Coordinates of N, CA and C and ligand atoms in Angstrom, one line a residue:
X13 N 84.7 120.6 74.7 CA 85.1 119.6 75.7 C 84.7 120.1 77.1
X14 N 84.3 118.9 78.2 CA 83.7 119.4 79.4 C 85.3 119.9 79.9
X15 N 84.7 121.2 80.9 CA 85.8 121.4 81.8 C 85.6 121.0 83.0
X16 N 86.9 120.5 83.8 CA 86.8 119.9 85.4 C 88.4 120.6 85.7
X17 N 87.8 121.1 87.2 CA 88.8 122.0 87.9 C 89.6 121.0 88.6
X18 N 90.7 120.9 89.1 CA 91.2 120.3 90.1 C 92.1 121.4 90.7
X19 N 91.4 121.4 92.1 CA 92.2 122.7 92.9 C 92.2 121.8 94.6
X20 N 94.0 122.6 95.0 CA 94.2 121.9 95.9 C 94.8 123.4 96.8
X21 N 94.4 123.4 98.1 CA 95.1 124.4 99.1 C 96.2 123.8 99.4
X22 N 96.1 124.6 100.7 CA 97.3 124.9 101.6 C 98.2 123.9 101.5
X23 N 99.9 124.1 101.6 CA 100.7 123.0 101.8 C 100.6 121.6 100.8
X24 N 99.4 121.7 100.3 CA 99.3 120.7 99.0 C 100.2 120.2 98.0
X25 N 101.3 121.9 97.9 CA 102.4 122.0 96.7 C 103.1 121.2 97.4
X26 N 103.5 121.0 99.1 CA 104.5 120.5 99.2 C 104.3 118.5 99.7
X27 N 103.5 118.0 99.0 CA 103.2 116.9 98.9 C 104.5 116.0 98.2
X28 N 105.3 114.9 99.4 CA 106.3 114.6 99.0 C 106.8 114.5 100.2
X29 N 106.7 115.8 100.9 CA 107.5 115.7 102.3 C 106.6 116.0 103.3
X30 N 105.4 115.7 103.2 CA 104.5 115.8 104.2 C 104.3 114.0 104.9
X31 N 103.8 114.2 106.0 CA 103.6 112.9 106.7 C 103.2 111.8 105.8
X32 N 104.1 110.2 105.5 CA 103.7 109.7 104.3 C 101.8 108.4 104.5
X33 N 102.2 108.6 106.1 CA 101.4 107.6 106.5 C 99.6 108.2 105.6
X34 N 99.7 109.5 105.8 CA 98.7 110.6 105.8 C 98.6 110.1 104.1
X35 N 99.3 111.3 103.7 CA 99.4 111.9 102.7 C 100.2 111.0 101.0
X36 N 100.8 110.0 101.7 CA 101.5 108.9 100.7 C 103.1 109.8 100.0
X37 N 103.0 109.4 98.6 CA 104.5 109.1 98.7 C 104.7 110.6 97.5
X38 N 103.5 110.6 96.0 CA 103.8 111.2 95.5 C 104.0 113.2 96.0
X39 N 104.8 113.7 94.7 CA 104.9 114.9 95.0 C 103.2 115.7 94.2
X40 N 103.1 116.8 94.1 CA 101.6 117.6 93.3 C 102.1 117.1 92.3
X41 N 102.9 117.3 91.7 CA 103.3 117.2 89.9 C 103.0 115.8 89.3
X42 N 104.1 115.0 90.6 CA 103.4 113.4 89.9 C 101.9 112.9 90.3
X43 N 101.1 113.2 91.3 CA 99.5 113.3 91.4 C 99.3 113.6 90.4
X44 N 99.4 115.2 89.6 CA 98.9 115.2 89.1 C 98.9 114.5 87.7
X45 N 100.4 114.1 87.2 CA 100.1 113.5 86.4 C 99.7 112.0 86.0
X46 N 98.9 111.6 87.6 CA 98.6 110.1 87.7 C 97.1 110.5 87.1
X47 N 96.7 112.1 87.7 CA 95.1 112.6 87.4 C 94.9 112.9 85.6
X48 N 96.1 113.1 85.1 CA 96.5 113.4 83.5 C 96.1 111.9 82.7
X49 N 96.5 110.6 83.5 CA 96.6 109.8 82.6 C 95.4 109.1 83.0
X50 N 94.6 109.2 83.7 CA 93.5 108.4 84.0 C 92.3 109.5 83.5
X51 N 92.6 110.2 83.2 CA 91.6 111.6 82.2 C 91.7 111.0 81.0
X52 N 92.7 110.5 80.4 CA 92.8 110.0 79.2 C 92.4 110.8 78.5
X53 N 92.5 112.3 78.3 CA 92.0 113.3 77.6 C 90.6 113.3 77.4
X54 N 89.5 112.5 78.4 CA 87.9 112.7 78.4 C 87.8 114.0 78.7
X55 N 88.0 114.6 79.6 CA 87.9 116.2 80.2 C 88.8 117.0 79.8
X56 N 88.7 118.4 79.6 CA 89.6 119.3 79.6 C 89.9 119.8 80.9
X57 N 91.1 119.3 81.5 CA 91.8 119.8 83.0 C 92.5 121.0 83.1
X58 N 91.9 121.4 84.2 CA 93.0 122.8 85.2 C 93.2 122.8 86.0
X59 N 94.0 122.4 86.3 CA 95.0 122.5 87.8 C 95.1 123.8 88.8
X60 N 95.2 123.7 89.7 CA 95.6 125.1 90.4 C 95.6 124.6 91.9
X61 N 96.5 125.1 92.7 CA 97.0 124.9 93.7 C 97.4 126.4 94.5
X62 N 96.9 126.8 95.6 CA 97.3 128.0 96.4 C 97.1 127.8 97.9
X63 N 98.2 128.4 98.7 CA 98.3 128.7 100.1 C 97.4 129.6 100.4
X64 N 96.6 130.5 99.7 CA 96.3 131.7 100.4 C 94.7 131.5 99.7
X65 N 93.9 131.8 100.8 CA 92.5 131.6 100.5 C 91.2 132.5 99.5
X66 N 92.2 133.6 99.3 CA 91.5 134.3 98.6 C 91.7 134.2 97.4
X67 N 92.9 133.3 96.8 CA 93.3 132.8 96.0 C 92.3 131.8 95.1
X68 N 92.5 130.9 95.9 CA 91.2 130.0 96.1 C 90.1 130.1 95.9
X69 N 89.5 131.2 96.5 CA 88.1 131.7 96.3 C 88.0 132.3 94.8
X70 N 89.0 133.2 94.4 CA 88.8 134.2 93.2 C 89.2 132.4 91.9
X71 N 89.8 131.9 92.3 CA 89.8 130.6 91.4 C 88.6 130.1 91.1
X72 N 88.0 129.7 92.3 CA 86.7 129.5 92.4 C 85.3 129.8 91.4
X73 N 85.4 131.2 91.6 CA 84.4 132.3 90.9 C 85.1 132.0 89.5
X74 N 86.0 132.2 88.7 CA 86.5 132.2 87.4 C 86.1 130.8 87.0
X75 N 85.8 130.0 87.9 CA 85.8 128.5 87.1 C 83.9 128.3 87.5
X76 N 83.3 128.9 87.9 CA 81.8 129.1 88.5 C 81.0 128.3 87.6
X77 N 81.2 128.2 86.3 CA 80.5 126.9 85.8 C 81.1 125.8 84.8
X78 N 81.9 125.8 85.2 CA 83.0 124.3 84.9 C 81.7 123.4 85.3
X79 N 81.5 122.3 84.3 CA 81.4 120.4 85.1 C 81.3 120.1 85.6
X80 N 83.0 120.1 86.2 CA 83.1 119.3 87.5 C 84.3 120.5 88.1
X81 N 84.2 120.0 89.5 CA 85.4 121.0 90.2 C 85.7 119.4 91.4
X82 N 86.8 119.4 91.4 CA 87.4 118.7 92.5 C 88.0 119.3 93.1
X83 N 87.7 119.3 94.5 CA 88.9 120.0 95.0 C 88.9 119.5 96.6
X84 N 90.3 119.7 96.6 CA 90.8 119.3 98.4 C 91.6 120.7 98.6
X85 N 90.6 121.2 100.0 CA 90.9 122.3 100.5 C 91.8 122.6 101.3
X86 N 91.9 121.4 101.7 CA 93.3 121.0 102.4 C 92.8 121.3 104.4
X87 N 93.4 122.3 105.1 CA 93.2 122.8 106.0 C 92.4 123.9 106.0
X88 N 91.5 124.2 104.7 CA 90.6 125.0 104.8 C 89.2 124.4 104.6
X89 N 89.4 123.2 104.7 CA 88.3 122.4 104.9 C 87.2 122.8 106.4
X90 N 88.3 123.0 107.2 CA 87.7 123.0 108.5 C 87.8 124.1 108.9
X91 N 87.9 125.3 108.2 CA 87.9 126.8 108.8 C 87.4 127.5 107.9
X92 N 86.8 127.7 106.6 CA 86.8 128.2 105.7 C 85.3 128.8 105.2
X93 N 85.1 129.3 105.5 CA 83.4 129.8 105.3 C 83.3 130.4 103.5
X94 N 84.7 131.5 103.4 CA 84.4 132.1 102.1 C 84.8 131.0 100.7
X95 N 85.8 130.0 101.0 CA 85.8 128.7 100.5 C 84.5 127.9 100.2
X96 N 83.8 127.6 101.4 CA 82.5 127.2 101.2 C 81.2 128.0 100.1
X97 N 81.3 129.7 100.4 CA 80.4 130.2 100.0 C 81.2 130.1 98.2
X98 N 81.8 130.3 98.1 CA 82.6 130.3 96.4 C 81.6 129.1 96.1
X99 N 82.0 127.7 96.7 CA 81.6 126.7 95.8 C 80.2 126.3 95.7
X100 N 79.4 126.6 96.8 CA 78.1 127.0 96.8 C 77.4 127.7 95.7
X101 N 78.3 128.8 95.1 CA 77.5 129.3 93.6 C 78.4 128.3 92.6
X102 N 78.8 127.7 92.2 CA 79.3 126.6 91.4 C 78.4 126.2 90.9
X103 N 78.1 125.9 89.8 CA 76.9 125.2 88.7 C 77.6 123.4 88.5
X104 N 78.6 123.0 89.0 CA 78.8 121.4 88.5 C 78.8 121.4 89.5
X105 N 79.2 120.0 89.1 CA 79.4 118.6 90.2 C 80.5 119.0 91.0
X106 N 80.5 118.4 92.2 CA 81.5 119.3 93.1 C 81.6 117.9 93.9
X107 N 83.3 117.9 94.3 CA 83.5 116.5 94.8 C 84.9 117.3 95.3
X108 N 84.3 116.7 97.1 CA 85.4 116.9 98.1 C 86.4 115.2 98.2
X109 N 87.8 116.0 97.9 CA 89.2 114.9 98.3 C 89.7 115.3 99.1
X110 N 89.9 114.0 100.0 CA 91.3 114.0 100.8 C 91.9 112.8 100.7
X111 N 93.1 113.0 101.0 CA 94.3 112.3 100.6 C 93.8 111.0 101.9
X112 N 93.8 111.7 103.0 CA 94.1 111.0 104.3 C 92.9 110.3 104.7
X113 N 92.4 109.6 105.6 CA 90.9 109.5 106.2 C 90.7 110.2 107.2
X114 N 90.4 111.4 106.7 CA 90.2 112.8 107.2 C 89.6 112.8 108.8
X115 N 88.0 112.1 108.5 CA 87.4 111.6 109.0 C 87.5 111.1 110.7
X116 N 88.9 110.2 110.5 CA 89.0 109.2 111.8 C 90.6 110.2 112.0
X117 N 90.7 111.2 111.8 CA 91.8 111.8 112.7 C 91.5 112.8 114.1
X118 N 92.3 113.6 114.2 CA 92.1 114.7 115.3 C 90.8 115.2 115.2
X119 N 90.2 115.9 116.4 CA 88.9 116.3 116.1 C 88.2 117.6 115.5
X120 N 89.5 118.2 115.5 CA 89.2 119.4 114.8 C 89.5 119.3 113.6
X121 N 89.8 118.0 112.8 CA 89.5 117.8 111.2 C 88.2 117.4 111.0
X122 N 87.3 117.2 112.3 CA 86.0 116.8 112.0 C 84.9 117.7 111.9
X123 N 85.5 119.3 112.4 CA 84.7 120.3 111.8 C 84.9 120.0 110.2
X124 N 83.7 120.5 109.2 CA 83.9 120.7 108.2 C 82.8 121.7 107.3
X125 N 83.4 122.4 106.9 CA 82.7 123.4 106.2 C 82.1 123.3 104.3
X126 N 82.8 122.1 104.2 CA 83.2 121.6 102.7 C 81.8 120.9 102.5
X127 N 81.4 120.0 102.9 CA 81.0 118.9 102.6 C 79.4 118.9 102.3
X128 N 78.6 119.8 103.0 CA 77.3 119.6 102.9 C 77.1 120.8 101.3
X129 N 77.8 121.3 101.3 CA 78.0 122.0 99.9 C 78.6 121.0 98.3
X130 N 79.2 119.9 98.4 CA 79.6 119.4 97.6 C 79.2 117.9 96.9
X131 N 78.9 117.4 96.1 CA 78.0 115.9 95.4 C 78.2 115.0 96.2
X132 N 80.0 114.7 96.5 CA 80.2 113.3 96.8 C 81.5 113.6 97.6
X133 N 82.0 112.5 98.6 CA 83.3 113.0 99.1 C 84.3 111.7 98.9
X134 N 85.4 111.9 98.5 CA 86.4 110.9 98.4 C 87.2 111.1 99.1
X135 N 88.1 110.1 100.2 CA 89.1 110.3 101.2 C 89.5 109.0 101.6
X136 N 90.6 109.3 102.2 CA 91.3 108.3 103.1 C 91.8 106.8 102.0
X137 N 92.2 107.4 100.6 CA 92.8 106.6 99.8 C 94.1 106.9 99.3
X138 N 94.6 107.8 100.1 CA 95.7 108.6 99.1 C 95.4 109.2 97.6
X139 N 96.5 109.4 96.8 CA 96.6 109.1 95.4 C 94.7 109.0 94.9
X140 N 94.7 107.6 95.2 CA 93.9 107.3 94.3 C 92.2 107.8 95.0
X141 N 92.3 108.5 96.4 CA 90.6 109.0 96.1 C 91.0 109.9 94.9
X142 N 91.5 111.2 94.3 CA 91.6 111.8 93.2 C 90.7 110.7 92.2
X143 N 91.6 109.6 91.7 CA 91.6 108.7 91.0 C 90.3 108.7 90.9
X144 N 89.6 107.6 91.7 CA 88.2 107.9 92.0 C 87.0 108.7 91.7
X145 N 87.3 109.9 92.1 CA 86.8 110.8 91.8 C 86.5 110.9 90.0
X146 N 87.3 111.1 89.4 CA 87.3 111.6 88.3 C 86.9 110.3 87.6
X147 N 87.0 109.5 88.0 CA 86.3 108.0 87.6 C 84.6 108.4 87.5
X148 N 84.1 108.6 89.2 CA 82.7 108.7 89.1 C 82.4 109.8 88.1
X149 N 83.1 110.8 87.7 CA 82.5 112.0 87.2 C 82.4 111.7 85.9
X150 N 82.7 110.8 84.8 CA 83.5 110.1 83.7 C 82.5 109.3 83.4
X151 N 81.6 108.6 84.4 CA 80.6 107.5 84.7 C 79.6 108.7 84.4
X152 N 79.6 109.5 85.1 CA 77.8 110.3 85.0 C 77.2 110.4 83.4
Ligands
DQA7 C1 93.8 116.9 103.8 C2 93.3 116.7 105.2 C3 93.3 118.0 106.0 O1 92.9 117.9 107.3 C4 94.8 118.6 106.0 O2 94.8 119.8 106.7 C5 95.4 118.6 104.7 C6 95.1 117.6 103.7 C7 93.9 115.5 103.1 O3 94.0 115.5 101.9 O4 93.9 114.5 103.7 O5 96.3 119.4 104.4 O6 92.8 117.6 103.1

Protein backbone atom coordinates (compact mmCIF):
# COMPACT_ATOMS: atom_id res chain seq x y z
CA UNK A 1 0.00 0.00 0.00
CA UNK A 2 1.07 3.62 -1.00
CA UNK A 3 2.40 5.57 2.00
CA UNK A 4 1.25 9.40 2.52
CA UNK A 5 2.65 11.39 5.49
CA UNK A 6 0.53 13.90 7.14
CA UNK A 7 2.68 16.12 9.28
CA UNK A 8 1.67 19.23 11.11
CA UNK A 9 4.02 21.88 13.20
CA UNK A 10 3.92 24.18 15.63
CA UNK A 11 0.77 24.70 17.94
CA UNK A 12 -1.10 22.44 15.47
CA UNK A 13 -1.74 19.95 18.56
CA UNK A 14 -3.52 22.63 19.99
CA UNK A 15 -6.19 23.06 17.29
CA UNK A 16 -9.49 23.65 19.11
CA UNK A 17 -8.49 26.59 21.03
CA UNK A 18 -6.76 28.46 18.51
CA UNK A 19 -8.49 31.57 16.66
CA UNK A 20 -11.79 29.77 15.15
CA UNK A 21 -12.28 32.41 12.40
CA UNK A 22 -8.55 31.13 11.22
CA UNK A 23 -8.23 27.84 12.10
CA UNK A 24 -12.15 26.41 12.59
CA UNK A 25 -13.63 24.38 15.17
CA UNK A 26 -12.04 20.83 15.15
CA UNK A 27 -9.34 19.66 17.60
CA UNK A 28 -5.83 17.45 15.70
CA UNK A 29 -7.49 14.25 16.73
CA UNK A 30 -10.95 15.01 15.19
CA UNK A 31 -9.10 16.50 11.76
CA UNK A 32 -7.51 13.83 11.78
CA UNK A 33 -10.02 11.55 11.92
CA UNK A 34 -12.13 13.52 9.26
CA UNK A 35 -8.42 12.74 7.09
CA UNK A 36 -9.02 8.74 8.34
CA UNK A 37 -12.45 8.61 6.84
CA UNK A 38 -12.07 10.29 3.53
CA UNK A 39 -8.77 7.87 3.10
CA UNK A 40 -11.19 5.24 3.18
CA UNK A 41 -8.16 3.03 3.70
CA UNK A 42 -6.83 3.93 -0.16
CA UNK A 43 -3.38 4.99 1.49
CA UNK A 44 -1.51 3.79 4.33
CA UNK A 45 -1.43 7.02 6.80
CA UNK A 46 1.07 8.55 9.31
CA UNK A 47 0.38 11.19 11.32
CA UNK A 48 2.90 13.16 13.14
CA UNK A 49 2.66 16.43 14.63
CA UNK A 50 5.79 18.44 16.52
CA UNK A 51 6.61 21.94 18.01
CA UNK A 52 10.17 21.64 17.55
CA UNK A 53 11.76 21.84 14.07
CA UNK A 54 14.28 19.44 14.14
CA UNK A 55 11.66 17.19 14.85
CA UNK A 56 10.13 17.86 11.78
CA UNK A 57 12.98 17.68 9.74
CA UNK A 58 14.36 14.17 11.13
CA UNK A 59 10.47 13.07 10.42
CA UNK A 60 10.95 14.30 7.21
CA UNK A 61 14.16 12.32 6.18
CA UNK A 62 12.59 8.86 7.66
CA UNK A 63 9.61 9.38 5.45
CA UNK A 64 12.04 10.59 2.28
CA UNK A 65 10.21 8.41 -0.15
CA UNK A 66 6.71 8.01 0.97
CA UNK A 67 3.99 8.98 -2.08
CA UNK A 68 2.72 11.56 -0.83
CA UNK A 69 3.65 13.87 2.19
CA UNK A 70 1.16 16.59 3.28
CA UNK A 71 2.17 18.77 5.41
CA UNK A 72 1.24 22.20 7.14
CA UNK A 73 4.24 23.68 8.62
CA UNK A 74 2.35 25.82 10.46
CA UNK A 75 4.65 28.97 11.47
CA UNK A 76 7.49 27.35 9.92
CA UNK A 77 6.23 27.99 6.79
CA UNK A 78 7.72 31.40 6.81
CA UNK A 79 11.01 30.95 8.69
CA UNK A 80 12.17 27.65 8.02
CA UNK A 81 14.94 26.96 5.59
CA UNK A 82 15.97 23.30 7.09
CA UNK A 83 12.15 22.45 6.83
CA UNK A 84 12.36 23.45 3.28
CA UNK A 85 15.70 21.71 2.54
CA UNK A 86 14.21 18.13 4.26
CA UNK A 87 11.37 18.29 1.79
CA UNK A 88 13.34 19.25 -1.19
CA UNK A 89 15.01 15.59 -1.09
CA UNK A 90 11.51 14.02 -0.78
CA UNK A 91 10.81 11.67 -3.75
CA UNK A 92 6.63 12.17 -3.69
CA UNK A 93 4.19 14.43 -4.24
CA UNK A 94 4.41 17.12 -1.75
CA UNK A 95 1.33 19.28 -0.94
CA UNK A 96 1.42 22.44 1.23
CA UNK A 97 -1.94 22.96 3.81
CA UNK A 98 -3.22 25.63 5.48
CA UNK A 99 -6.09 25.78 7.50
CA UNK A 100 -6.43 29.60 7.10
CA UNK A 101 -6.06 31.79 3.78
CA UNK A 102 -2.69 32.17 4.63
CA UNK A 103 -2.18 34.17 1.72
CA UNK A 104 -4.47 37.39 2.48
CA UNK A 105 -3.30 37.75 6.16
CA UNK A 106 -0.42 39.71 7.94
CA UNK A 107 2.58 40.16 5.81
CA UNK A 108 4.96 38.27 7.21
CA UNK A 109 2.77 35.04 6.55
CA UNK A 110 3.52 36.07 3.03
CA UNK A 111 7.17 35.15 3.31
CA UNK A 112 7.20 31.56 2.39
CA UNK A 113 9.80 29.11 2.25
CA UNK A 114 7.39 26.03 1.70
CA UNK A 115 5.87 26.53 -1.48
CA UNK A 116 8.15 26.64 -4.47
CA UNK A 117 9.48 23.23 -3.13
CA UNK A 118 6.09 21.46 -2.96
CA UNK A 119 3.30 20.08 -6.12
CA UNK A 120 0.31 21.90 -5.08
CA UNK A 121 -0.87 24.23 -2.27
CA UNK A 122 -4.29 23.94 -0.39
CA UNK A 123 -5.44 26.80 2.03
CA UNK A 124 -7.86 28.99 3.36
CA UNK A 125 -10.57 26.04 3.69
CA UNK A 126 -10.18 24.94 7.10
CA UNK A 127 -10.77 21.27 7.74
CA UNK A 128 -11.41 20.58 4.37
CA UNK A 129 -8.15 22.04 2.38
CA UNK A 130 -6.66 18.58 4.19
CA UNK A 131 -9.79 17.02 2.66
CA UNK A 132 -8.80 18.20 -0.68
CA UNK A 133 -5.64 17.48 -0.73
CA UNK A 134 -5.76 13.89 -0.21
CA UNK A 135 -8.65 13.86 -2.70
CA UNK A 136 -6.21 15.31 -5.54
CA UNK A 137 -3.57 12.70 -4.46
CA UNK A 138 -6.29 9.67 -4.78
CA UNK A 139 -7.14 11.18 -8.31
CA UNK A 140 -3.41 11.00 -9.70
C1 LIG B 1 -1.22 27.97 9.25
C2 LIG B 1 -0.91 29.41 8.91
C3 LIG B 1 0.38 29.87 9.57
O1 LIG B 1 0.68 31.21 9.22
C4 LIG B 1 0.24 29.79 11.08
O2 LIG B 1 1.46 30.16 11.71
C5 LIG B 1 -0.24 28.47 11.55
C6 LIG B 1 -1.22 27.72 10.76
C7 LIG B 1 -2.60 27.52 8.72
O3 LIG B 1 -2.87 26.32 8.75
O4 LIG B 1 -3.39 28.36 8.31
O5 LIG B 1 0.08 28.05 12.66
O6 LIG B 1 -0.25 27.14 8.65
Amino acid sequence: MKKVLIINGPNMNMLGKRPKEHYGTLTLEELNERIREENHGFFELDFFQSNCEGALITKLQECIHYYGILINPASYTHSSIGIRDALDMCTGIKLEIHLSKVDEREDFRKVNYIRDVCDKTFSGKKEESYLEALRFLKKL
